[in-house]
C-alpha cells in the first residue's frame, strides 16, 4: 500500500485558514486521496476526496500537486469545532478498507 | 436519518471473559467494517462484510476474534478469552457499496473496551 506522511500536529487561530500537508511520493495512478477527520471521542468522518483535480465541498478544499506526490487539505476558516485528528489516506477504486496512519492533530486557539 | 450506532458505548470486563459488541449500520448499506483503535493511533482494519458474508477478515488478530452479520444488517464482533491487550476502541463503519471512489464510510461512535 502506498504510504502517506503527515505532520504530527498543527495549531491555528480561530477564523484563520489551516493548510494541512500530506506527502504521498509513492502514489500510483489509480490511487484516490481521501481525507477523514476524527473529533474527540467520536468515530472518523469523511471530509473530502480527489484524484487529480482540486476539489471543493462545504467542509474543505483539497489541492493536489500536479505530480500528485503531495496534497493539501485547506480549512478556509477554522472554528473550535474543527479541532480534530485529520487523516490523509490513499485508496484505489478496488479498495474497500481504509488504511489510517497517525494523522495530524489540529488545535484551534480561540 | 439515523447514523451508525454501536452498543454498548463502554464495556469493562475481566481477563478471560467473553464479550460481544454490536453494530447497527445505516439502513440499506451493504458494506460493513470493523476497525480497532488503540490510544494515540489511527484505526486499524479488522474485518469487512459485503452483505452477510465476511469478504475479508485478514485484520482479525487471532482466532479469539470473530464477527457475524447473519441478516446483512446488524453485526456482532465477538471476542473470546479477552486479554488486557484487547483494550481499545472498537469502531464500526458502513457504506452503501464496498468499493469505488465514492465509497464513503460512515463511522459509529465506537465501543470502548477495557479488559482488567
mmCIF file of N, CA and C in Angstrom, chain B residues 13-116:
data_model
loop_
_atom_site.group_PDB
_atom_site.id
_atom_site.type_symbol
_atom_site.label_atom_id
_atom_site.label_comp_id
_atom_site.label_asym_id
_atom_site.label_seq_id
_atom_site.Cartn_x
_atom_site.Cartn_y
_atom_site.Cartn_z
ATOM 1 N N UNK B 13 -14.586 -5.471 31.282
ATOM 2 C CA UNK B 13 -14.665 -6.895 31.543
ATOM 3 C C UNK B 13 -13.380 -7.361 32.193
ATOM 4 N N UNK B 14 -13.411 -8.584 32.653
ATOM 5 C CA UNK B 14 -12.220 -9.155 33.281
ATOM 6 C C UNK B 14 -11.497 -10.055 32.286
ATOM 7 N N UNK B 15 -10.237 -10.148 32.470
ATOM 8 C CA UNK B 15 -9.400 -11.014 31.634
ATOM 9 C C UNK B 15 -9.986 -12.416 31.612
ATOM 10 N N UNK B 16 -10.074 -12.967 30.396
ATOM 11 C CA UNK B 16 -10.583 -14.314 30.248
ATOM 12 C C UNK B 16 -12.067 -14.398 29.926
ATOM 13 N N UNK B 17 -12.793 -13.296 30.068
ATOM 14 C CA UNK B 17 -14.225 -13.302 29.801
ATOM 15 C C UNK B 17 -14.510 -13.154 28.311
ATOM 16 N N UNK B 18 -15.782 -13.433 27.972
ATOM 17 C CA UNK B 18 -16.259 -13.318 26.590
ATOM 18 C C UNK B 18 -17.071 -12.030 26.454
ATOM 19 N N UNK B 19 -16.887 -11.308 25.346
ATOM 20 C CA UNK B 19 -17.664 -10.090 25.130
ATOM 21 C C UNK B 19 -18.233 -10.059 23.720
ATOM 22 N N UNK B 20 -19.354 -9.369 23.593
ATOM 23 C CA UNK B 20 -19.967 -9.135 22.289
ATOM 24 C C UNK B 20 -20.193 -7.650 22.109
ATOM 25 N N UNK B 21 -19.814 -7.147 20.949
ATOM 26 C CA UNK B 21 -20.004 -5.745 20.619
ATOM 27 C C UNK B 21 -20.919 -5.668 19.403
ATOM 28 N N UNK B 22 -21.910 -4.783 19.480
ATOM 29 C CA UNK B 22 -22.922 -4.742 18.439
ATOM 30 C C UNK B 22 -22.816 -3.492 17.581
ATOM 31 N N UNK B 23 -23.130 -3.652 16.307
ATOM 32 C CA UNK B 23 -23.121 -2.524 15.374
ATOM 33 C C UNK B 23 -24.399 -2.527 14.549
ATOM 34 N N UNK B 24 -25.084 -1.380 14.539
ATOM 35 C CA UNK B 24 -26.249 -1.191 13.675
ATOM 36 C C UNK B 24 -25.866 -0.224 12.560
ATOM 37 N N UNK B 25 -25.721 -0.705 11.341
ATOM 38 C CA UNK B 25 -25.274 0.186 10.265
ATOM 39 C C UNK B 25 -26.416 1.058 9.760
ATOM 40 N N UNK B 26 -26.081 1.941 8.870
ATOM 41 C CA UNK B 26 -27.101 2.764 8.221
ATOM 42 C C UNK B 26 -27.966 1.853 7.345
ATOM 43 N N UNK B 27 -29.268 2.040 7.432
ATOM 44 C CA UNK B 27 -30.193 1.194 6.698
ATOM 45 C C UNK B 27 -29.887 1.216 5.201
ATOM 46 N N UNK B 28 -29.805 0.011 4.631
ATOM 47 C CA UNK B 28 -29.559 -0.098 3.199
ATOM 48 C C UNK B 28 -28.098 -0.217 2.814
ATOM 49 N N UNK B 29 -27.210 0.030 3.749
ATOM 50 C CA UNK B 29 -25.784 -0.114 3.443
ATOM 51 C C UNK B 29 -25.415 -1.587 3.406
ATOM 52 N N UNK B 30 -24.819 -1.992 2.278
ATOM 53 C CA UNK B 30 -24.473 -3.404 2.123
ATOM 54 C C UNK B 30 -23.111 -3.728 2.720
ATOM 55 N N UNK B 31 -22.242 -2.737 2.796
ATOM 56 C CA UNK B 31 -20.889 -2.983 3.296
ATOM 57 C C UNK B 31 -20.776 -2.557 4.756
ATOM 58 N N UNK B 32 -20.095 -3.385 5.530
ATOM 59 C CA UNK B 32 -19.897 -3.089 6.951
ATOM 60 C C UNK B 32 -18.475 -3.446 7.308
ATOM 61 N N UNK B 33 -17.856 -2.613 8.150
ATOM 62 C CA UNK B 33 -16.451 -2.768 8.521
ATOM 63 C C UNK B 33 -16.301 -2.659 10.035
ATOM 64 N N UNK B 34 -15.351 -3.396 10.544
ATOM 65 C CA UNK B 34 -14.917 -3.228 11.937
ATOM 66 C C UNK B 34 -13.457 -2.782 11.932
ATOM 67 N N UNK B 35 -13.162 -1.800 12.773
ATOM 68 C CA UNK B 35 -11.812 -1.318 12.988
ATOM 69 C C UNK B 35 -11.542 -1.314 14.492
ATOM 70 N N UNK B 36 -10.261 -1.305 14.833
ATOM 71 C CA UNK B 36 -9.871 -1.193 16.236
ATOM 72 C C UNK B 36 -8.891 -0.042 16.368
ATOM 73 N N UNK B 37 -9.073 0.766 17.399
ATOM 74 C CA UNK B 37 -8.215 1.927 17.586
ATOM 75 C C UNK B 37 -7.616 1.921 18.983
ATOM 76 N N UNK B 38 -6.301 1.801 19.027
ATOM 77 C CA UNK B 38 -5.589 1.883 20.301
ATOM 78 C C UNK B 38 -5.260 3.344 20.570
ATOM 79 N N UNK B 39 -4.975 3.647 21.812
ATOM 80 C CA UNK B 39 -4.752 5.029 22.234
ATOM 81 C C UNK B 39 -3.628 5.680 21.449
ATOM 82 N N UNK B 40 -3.908 6.836 20.855
ATOM 83 C CA UNK B 40 -2.881 7.595 20.147
ATOM 84 C C UNK B 40 -2.580 7.111 18.749
ATOM 85 N N UNK B 41 -3.344 6.131 18.278
ATOM 86 C CA UNK B 41 -3.102 5.601 16.937
ATOM 87 C C UNK B 41 -4.340 5.745 16.070
ATOM 88 N N UNK B 42 -4.149 5.605 14.773
ATOM 89 C CA UNK B 42 -5.291 5.600 13.872
ATOM 90 C C UNK B 42 -5.989 4.254 13.909
ATOM 91 N N UNK B 43 -7.234 4.208 13.438
ATOM 92 C CA UNK B 43 -7.960 2.931 13.413
ATOM 93 C C UNK B 43 -7.255 1.901 12.526
ATOM 94 N N UNK B 44 -7.352 0.634 12.944
ATOM 95 C CA UNK B 44 -6.800 -0.472 12.165
ATOM 96 C C UNK B 44 -7.928 -1.389 11.724
ATOM 97 N N UNK B 45 -7.893 -1.768 10.470
ATOM 98 C CA UNK B 45 -8.922 -2.619 9.883
ATOM 99 C C UNK B 45 -8.935 -4.001 10.526
ATOM 100 N N UNK B 46 -10.145 -4.510 10.789
ATOM 101 C CA UNK B 46 -10.294 -5.857 11.311
ATOM 102 C C UNK B 46 -10.964 -6.767 10.296
ATOM 103 N N UNK B 47 -12.176 -6.377 9.851
ATOM 104 C CA UNK B 47 -12.962 -7.269 9.003
ATOM 105 C C UNK B 47 -13.937 -6.441 8.176
ATOM 106 N N UNK B 48 -14.274 -6.991 7.001
ATOM 107 C CA UNK B 48 -15.180 -6.328 6.064
ATOM 108 C C UNK B 48 -16.250 -7.320 5.625
ATOM 109 N N UNK B 49 -17.507 -6.894 5.721
ATOM 110 C CA UNK B 49 -18.637 -7.688 5.267
ATOM 111 C C UNK B 49 -19.253 -7.045 4.029
ATOM 112 N N UNK B 50 -19.585 -7.867 3.077
ATOM 113 C CA UNK B 50 -20.411 -7.447 1.946
ATOM 114 C C UNK B 50 -21.670 -8.303 2.044
ATOM 115 N N UNK B 51 -22.750 -7.668 2.458
ATOM 116 C CA UNK B 51 -23.953 -8.443 2.726
ATOM 117 C C UNK B 51 -23.763 -9.279 3.985
ATOM 118 N N UNK B 52 -24.065 -10.549 3.891
ATOM 119 C CA UNK B 52 -23.967 -11.428 5.057
ATOM 120 C C UNK B 52 -22.600 -12.065 5.215
ATOM 121 N N UNK B 53 -21.801 -12.060 4.173
ATOM 122 C CA UNK B 53 -20.534 -12.761 4.202
ATOM 123 C C UNK B 53 -19.343 -11.884 4.523
ATOM 124 N N UNK B 54 -18.388 -12.484 5.229
ATOM 125 C CA UNK B 54 -17.145 -11.773 5.529
ATOM 126 C C UNK B 54 -16.243 -11.865 4.299
ATOM 127 N N UNK B 55 -16.114 -10.746 3.590
ATOM 128 C CA UNK B 55 -15.314 -10.749 2.371
ATOM 129 C C UNK B 55 -13.823 -10.681 2.665
ATOM 130 N N UNK B 56 -13.460 -10.141 3.808
ATOM 131 C CA UNK B 56 -12.052 -10.019 4.172
ATOM 132 C C UNK B 56 -11.954 -9.953 5.685
ATOM 133 N N UNK B 57 -11.382 -10.973 6.287
ATOM 134 C CA UNK B 57 -11.194 -10.978 7.744
ATOM 135 C C UNK B 57 -9.710 -10.981 8.088
ATOM 136 N N UNK B 58 -8.903 -10.508 7.175
ATOM 137 C CA UNK B 58 -7.451 -10.581 7.340
ATOM 138 C C UNK B 58 -6.931 -9.727 8.491
ATOM 139 N N UNK B 59 -7.719 -8.776 8.965
ATOM 140 C CA UNK B 59 -7.266 -7.915 10.044
ATOM 141 C C UNK B 59 -7.548 -8.448 11.435
ATOM 142 N N UNK B 60 -8.318 -9.515 11.537
ATOM 143 C CA UNK B 60 -8.582 -10.089 12.861
ATOM 144 C C UNK B 60 -7.274 -10.610 13.444
ATOM 145 N N UNK B 61 -6.926 -10.212 14.650
ATOM 146 C CA UNK B 61 -5.587 -10.525 15.178
ATOM 147 C C UNK B 61 -5.358 -12.010 15.460
ATOM 148 N N UNK B 62 -6.363 -12.741 15.834
ATOM 149 C CA UNK B 62 -6.211 -14.174 16.110
ATOM 150 C C UNK B 62 -7.596 -14.806 16.180
ATOM 151 N N UNK B 63 -7.616 -16.120 16.449
ATOM 152 C CA UNK B 63 -8.898 -16.831 16.392
ATOM 153 C C UNK B 63 -9.780 -16.577 17.605
ATOM 154 N N UNK B 64 -9.369 -15.727 18.508
ATOM 155 C CA UNK B 64 -10.276 -15.345 19.610
ATOM 156 C C UNK B 64 -11.317 -14.335 19.123
ATOM 157 N N UNK B 65 -11.042 -13.730 17.986
ATOM 158 C CA UNK B 65 -11.924 -12.703 17.428
ATOM 159 C C UNK B 65 -12.770 -13.317 16.318
ATOM 160 N N UNK B 66 -14.066 -12.982 16.360
ATOM 161 C CA UNK B 66 -14.977 -13.497 15.343
ATOM 162 C C UNK B 66 -16.084 -12.480 15.157
ATOM 163 N N UNK B 67 -16.595 -12.344 13.948
ATOM 164 C CA UNK B 67 -17.689 -11.408 13.713
ATOM 165 C C UNK B 67 -18.718 -12.055 12.806
ATOM 166 N N UNK B 68 -19.976 -11.671 13.003
ATOM 167 C CA UNK B 68 -21.063 -12.198 12.192
ATOM 168 C C UNK B 68 -21.977 -11.075 11.742
ATOM 169 N N UNK B 69 -22.699 -11.365 10.673
ATOM 170 C CA UNK B 69 -23.695 -10.417 10.165
ATOM 171 C C UNK B 69 -24.788 -11.255 9.497
ATOM 172 N N UNK B 70 -25.535 -12.008 10.259
ATOM 173 C CA UNK B 70 -26.403 -13.064 9.736
ATOM 174 C C UNK B 70 -27.493 -12.622 8.767
ATOM 175 N N UNK B 71 -28.004 -11.420 8.926
ATOM 176 C CA UNK B 71 -29.087 -10.980 8.048
ATOM 177 C C UNK B 71 -28.681 -9.813 7.166
ATOM 178 N N UNK B 72 -27.399 -9.545 7.119
ATOM 179 C CA UNK B 72 -26.913 -8.492 6.241
ATOM 180 C C UNK B 72 -27.136 -7.090 6.754
ATOM 181 N N UNK B 73 -27.498 -6.962 8.036
ATOM 182 C CA UNK B 73 -27.619 -5.611 8.591
ATOM 183 C C UNK B 73 -26.783 -5.524 9.860
ATOM 184 N N UNK B 74 -27.375 -5.839 11.011
ATOM 185 C CA UNK B 74 -26.651 -5.760 12.281
ATOM 186 C C UNK B 74 -25.470 -6.733 12.281
ATOM 187 N N UNK B 75 -24.381 -6.288 12.895
ATOM 188 C CA UNK B 75 -23.212 -7.146 13.028
ATOM 189 C C UNK B 75 -22.792 -7.211 14.488
ATOM 190 N N UNK B 76 -22.213 -8.346 14.854
ATOM 191 C CA UNK B 76 -21.701 -8.529 16.207
ATOM 192 C C UNK B 76 -20.250 -8.965 16.123
ATOM 193 N N UNK B 77 -19.399 -8.268 16.852
ATOM 194 C CA UNK B 77 -17.997 -8.653 16.992
ATOM 195 C C UNK B 77 -17.869 -9.400 18.309
ATOM 196 N N UNK B 78 -17.320 -10.599 18.248
ATOM 197 C CA UNK B 78 -17.224 -11.438 19.435
ATOM 198 C C UNK B 78 -15.763 -11.677 19.781
ATOM 199 N N UNK B 79 -15.439 -11.510 21.037
ATOM 200 C CA UNK B 79 -14.073 -11.732 21.495
ATOM 201 C C UNK B 79 -14.111 -12.737 22.634
ATOM 202 N N UNK B 80 -13.414 -13.846 22.450
ATOM 203 C CA UNK B 80 -13.343 -14.879 23.479
ATOM 204 C C UNK B 80 -12.078 -14.721 24.305
ATOM 205 N N UNK B 81 -12.140 -15.178 25.535
ATOM 206 C CA UNK B 81 -10.962 -15.205 26.419
ATOM 207 C C UNK B 81 -10.196 -13.893 26.330
ATOM 208 N N UNK B 82 -10.877 -12.807 26.646
ATOM 209 C CA UNK B 82 -10.285 -11.479 26.477
ATOM 210 C C UNK B 82 -8.966 -11.346 27.226
ATOM 211 N N UNK B 83 -8.089 -10.548 26.636
ATOM 212 C CA UNK B 83 -6.788 -10.249 27.225
ATOM 213 C C UNK B 83 -6.669 -8.741 27.403
ATOM 214 N N UNK B 84 -5.763 -8.330 28.287
ATOM 215 C CA UNK B 84 -5.612 -6.893 28.548
ATOM 216 C C UNK B 84 -5.235 -6.140 27.275
ATOM 217 N N UNK B 85 -4.507 -6.778 26.389
ATOM 218 C CA UNK B 85 -4.114 -6.155 25.126
ATOM 219 C C UNK B 85 -5.265 -5.935 24.170
ATOM 220 N N UNK B 86 -6.429 -6.482 24.476
ATOM 221 C CA UNK B 86 -7.605 -6.252 23.633
ATOM 222 C C UNK B 86 -8.267 -4.912 23.945
ATOM 223 N N UNK B 87 -7.841 -4.271 25.004
ATOM 224 C CA UNK B 87 -8.412 -2.981 25.391
ATOM 225 C C UNK B 87 -8.161 -1.962 24.285
ATOM 226 N N UNK B 88 -9.243 -1.358 23.809
ATOM 227 C CA UNK B 88 -9.171 -0.416 22.687
ATOM 228 C C UNK B 88 -10.579 0.102 22.430
ATOM 229 N N UNK B 89 -10.678 1.024 21.473
ATOM 230 C CA UNK B 89 -11.985 1.441 20.973
ATOM 231 C C UNK B 89 -12.260 0.653 19.701
ATOM 232 N N UNK B 90 -13.402 -0.007 19.674
ATOM 233 C CA UNK B 90 -13.788 -0.792 18.503
ATOM 234 C C UNK B 90 -14.809 0.018 17.709
ATOM 235 N N UNK B 91 -14.434 0.320 16.474
ATOM 236 C CA UNK B 91 -15.246 1.168 15.604
ATOM 237 C C UNK B 91 -15.914 0.339 14.518
ATOM 238 N N UNK B 92 -17.145 0.674 14.252
ATOM 239 C CA UNK B 92 -17.875 0.050 13.151
ATOM 240 C C UNK B 92 -18.175 1.130 12.118
ATOM 241 N N UNK B 93 -18.132 0.761 10.858
ATOM 242 C CA UNK B 93 -18.467 1.692 9.779
ATOM 243 C C UNK B 93 -19.312 0.957 8.752
ATOM 244 N N UNK B 94 -20.095 1.724 7.996
ATOM 245 C CA UNK B 94 -20.843 1.120 6.902
ATOM 246 C C UNK B 94 -20.763 2.029 5.684
ATOM 247 N N UNK B 95 -20.979 1.458 4.531
ATOM 248 C CA UNK B 95 -21.017 2.228 3.304
ATOM 249 C C UNK B 95 -22.032 1.596 2.358
ATOM 250 N N UNK B 96 -22.494 2.384 1.404
ATOM 251 C CA UNK B 96 -23.546 1.888 0.517
ATOM 252 C C UNK B 96 -23.038 0.771 -0.383
ATOM 253 N N UNK B 97 -21.766 0.875 -0.765
ATOM 254 C CA UNK B 97 -21.145 -0.202 -1.532
ATOM 255 C C UNK B 97 -19.785 -0.472 -0.918
ATOM 256 N N UNK B 98 -19.156 -1.541 -1.307
ATOM 257 C CA UNK B 98 -17.873 -1.868 -0.705
ATOM 258 C C UNK B 98 -16.691 -1.239 -1.410
ATOM 259 N N UNK B 99 -16.877 -0.856 -2.642
ATOM 260 C CA UNK B 99 -15.736 -0.382 -3.409
ATOM 261 C C UNK B 99 -16.141 0.839 -4.226
ATOM 262 N N UNK B 100 -15.162 1.417 -4.879
ATOM 263 C CA UNK B 100 -15.450 2.578 -5.717
ATOM 264 C C UNK B 100 -14.908 3.843 -5.100
ATOM 265 N N UNK B 101 -14.671 4.826 -5.930
ATOM 266 C CA UNK B 101 -14.063 6.058 -5.459
ATOM 267 C C UNK B 101 -14.974 6.799 -4.499
ATOM 268 N N UNK B 102 -16.279 6.537 -4.561
ATOM 269 C CA UNK B 102 -17.194 7.241 -3.679
ATOM 270 C C UNK B 102 -17.622 6.350 -2.518
ATOM 271 N N UNK B 103 -16.733 5.456 -2.140
ATOM 272 C CA UNK B 103 -17.039 4.547 -1.048
ATOM 273 C C UNK B 103 -16.835 5.242 0.285
ATOM 274 N N UNK B 104 -17.638 6.278 0.533
ATOM 275 C CA UNK B 104 -17.535 6.991 1.790
ATOM 276 C C UNK B 104 -18.006 6.095 2.916
ATOM 277 N N UNK B 105 -17.184 5.967 3.920
ATOM 278 C CA UNK B 105 -17.538 5.143 5.065
ATOM 279 C C UNK B 105 -18.068 6.041 6.176
ATOM 280 N N UNK B 106 -19.160 5.590 6.781
ATOM 281 C CA UNK B 106 -19.794 6.302 7.885
ATOM 282 C C UNK B 106 -19.508 5.508 9.161
ATOM 283 N N UNK B 107 -18.881 6.176 10.105
ATOM 284 C CA UNK B 107 -18.444 5.505 11.323
ATOM 285 C C UNK B 107 -19.415 5.733 12.473
ATOM 286 N N UNK B 108 -19.503 4.732 13.329
ATOM 287 C CA UNK B 108 -20.211 4.880 14.577
ATOM 288 C C UNK B 108 -19.301 5.513 15.623
ATOM 289 N N UNK B 109 -19.823 5.761 16.825
ATOM 290 C CA UNK B 109 -19.039 6.411 17.874
ATOM 291 C C UNK B 109 -18.043 5.480 18.554
ATOM 292 N N UNK B 110 -18.188 4.180 18.297
ATOM 293 C CA UNK B 110 -17.257 3.226 18.877
ATOM 294 C C UNK B 110 -17.711 2.651 20.206
ATOM 295 N N UNK B 111 -17.144 1.504 20.533
ATOM 296 C CA UNK B 111 -17.298 0.893 21.860
ATOM 297 C C UNK B 111 -15.922 0.860 22.508
ATOM 298 N N UNK B 112 -15.823 1.473 23.662
ATOM 299 C CA UNK B 112 -14.553 1.437 24.394
ATOM 300 C C UNK B 112 -14.524 0.186 25.249
ATOM 301 N N UNK B 113 -13.625 -0.722 24.942
ATOM 302 C CA UNK B 113 -13.489 -1.977 25.686
ATOM 303 C C UNK B 113 -12.288 -1.878 26.612
ATOM 304 N N UNK B 114 -12.513 -2.157 27.871
ATOM 305 C CA UNK B 114 -11.442 -2.190 28.866
ATOM 306 C C UNK B 114 -11.413 -3.575 29.490
ATOM 307 N N UNK B 115 -10.260 -4.223 29.381
ATOM 308 C CA UNK B 115 -10.088 -5.555 29.968
ATOM 309 C C UNK B 115 -9.180 -5.415 31.185
ATOM 310 N N UNK B 116 -9.748 -5.738 32.327
ATOM 311 C CA UNK B 116 -8.984 -5.590 33.580
ATOM 312 C C UNK B 116 -8.147 -6.826 33.897
#
